[in-house]
Amino acid sequence: MQIDEETWNRARGWALWKALITYDANKTSNKIVVDESYRVIQVIANDYKR
């Protein structure tokens, strides 16, 4: 599948937004969800650095 860079950037932005709100909403109640959200945030940040 051929996807242009702008589409990838929008997808990363959406995924980052979702991971951040999920992290914030669960930070005091669900460690499993918080850990997974944090992992997603790290993956997105590392992908952006490339």
PDB file of C-alpha atoms in Angstrom:
ATOM      1  CA  MET A   1       0.000   0.000   0.000  1.00  0.00           C
ATOM      2  CA  GLN A   2       1.395   3.390  -0.983  1.00  0.00           C
ATOM      3  CA  ILE A   3       0.729   6.067   1.636  1.00  0.00           C
ATOM      4  CA  ASP A   4       2.140   9.575   1.379  1.00  0.00           C
ATOM      5  CA  GLU A   5       4.004  11.244   4.246  1.00  0.00           C
ATOM      6  CA  GLU A   6       1.179  13.672   5.037  1.00  0.00           C
ATOM      7  CA  THR A   7      -1.221  10.770   5.566  1.00  0.00           C
ATOM      8  CA  TRP A   8       1.285   9.061   7.882  1.00  0.00           C
ATOM      9  CA  ASN A   9       1.666  12.297   9.846  1.00  0.00           C
ATOM     10  CA  ARG A  10      -2.107  12.597  10.281  1.00  0.00           C
ATOM     11  CA  ALA A  11      -2.308   8.970  11.396  1.00  0.00           C
ATOM     12  CA  ARG A  12       0.499   9.493  13.914  1.00  0.00           C
ATOM     13  CA  GLY A  13      -1.234  12.606  15.206  1.00  0.00           C
ATOM     14  CA  TRP A  14      -4.521  10.787  15.667  1.00  0.00           C
ATOM     15  CA  ALA A  15      -2.831   7.833  17.390  1.00  0.00           C
ATOM     16  CA  LEU A  16      -0.862  10.175  19.656  1.00  0.00           C
ATOM     17  CA  TRP A  17      -4.014  12.099  20.584  1.00  0.00           C
ATOM     18  CA  LYS A  18      -5.854   8.865  21.407  1.00  0.00           C
ATOM     19  CA  ALA A  19      -2.959   7.454  23.451  1.00  0.00           C
ATOM     20  CA  LEU A  20      -2.604  10.697  25.413  1.00  0.00           C
ATOM     21  CA  ILE A  21      -6.288  10.978  26.326  1.00  0.00           C
ATOM     22  CA  THR A  22      -6.409   7.276  27.202  1.00  0.00           C
ATOM     23  CA  TYR A  23      -3.319   7.642  29.379  1.00  0.00           C
ATOM     24  CA  ASP A  24      -4.743  10.671  31.161  1.00  0.00           C
ATOM     25  CA  ALA A  25      -8.186   9.151  31.695  1.00  0.00           C
ATOM     26  CA  ASN A  26      -6.741   5.994  33.266  1.00  0.00           C
ATOM     27  CA  LYS A  27      -3.610   7.209  35.058  1.00  0.00           C
ATOM     28  CA  THR A  28      -5.036   6.578  38.532  1.00  0.00           C
ATOM     29  CA  SER A  29      -7.296   3.615  37.830  1.00  0.00           C
ATOM     30  CA  ASN A  30      -5.891   1.158  35.296  1.00  0.00           C
ATOM     31  CA  LYS A  31      -2.159   0.475  35.199  1.00  0.00           C
ATOM     32  CA  ILE A  32      -2.437  -1.964  32.283  1.00  0.00           C
ATOM     33  CA  VAL A  33      -4.117   0.620  30.050  1.00  0.00           C
ATOM     34  CA  VAL A  34      -1.680   3.314  31.193  1.00  0.00           C
ATOM     35  CA  ASP A  35       1.316   1.097  30.397  1.00  0.00           C
ATOM     36  CA  GLU A  36      -0.021   0.271  26.926  1.00  0.00           C
ATOM     37  CA  SER A  37      -0.833   3.922  26.217  1.00  0.00           C
ATOM     38  CA  TYR A  38       2.672   4.930  27.270  1.00  0.00           C
ATOM     39  CA  ARG A  39       4.155   2.239  25.014  1.00  0.00           C
ATOM     40  CA  VAL A  40       2.138   3.587  22.066  1.00  0.00           C
ATOM     41  CA  ILE A  41       3.337   7.132  22.819  1.00  0.00           C
ATOM     42  CA  GLN A  42       6.943   5.884  22.829  1.00  0.00           C
ATOM     43  CA  VAL A  43       6.491   4.056  19.515  1.00  0.00           C
ATOM     44  CA  ILE A  44       5.024   7.169  17.884  1.00  0.00           C
ATOM     45  CA  ALA A  45       7.800   9.402  19.247  1.00  0.00           C
ATOM     46  CA  ASN A  46      10.495   6.983  18.081  1.00  0.00           C
ATOM     47  CA  ASP A  47       8.885   6.674  14.650  1.00  0.00           C
ATOM     48  CA  TYR A  48       8.770  10.468  14.320  1.00  0.00           C
ATOM     49  CA  LYS A  49      12.492  10.755  15.175  1.00  0.00           C
ATOM     50  CA  ARG A  50      13.391   8.673  12.116  1.00  0.00           C
TER      51      ARG A  50
END
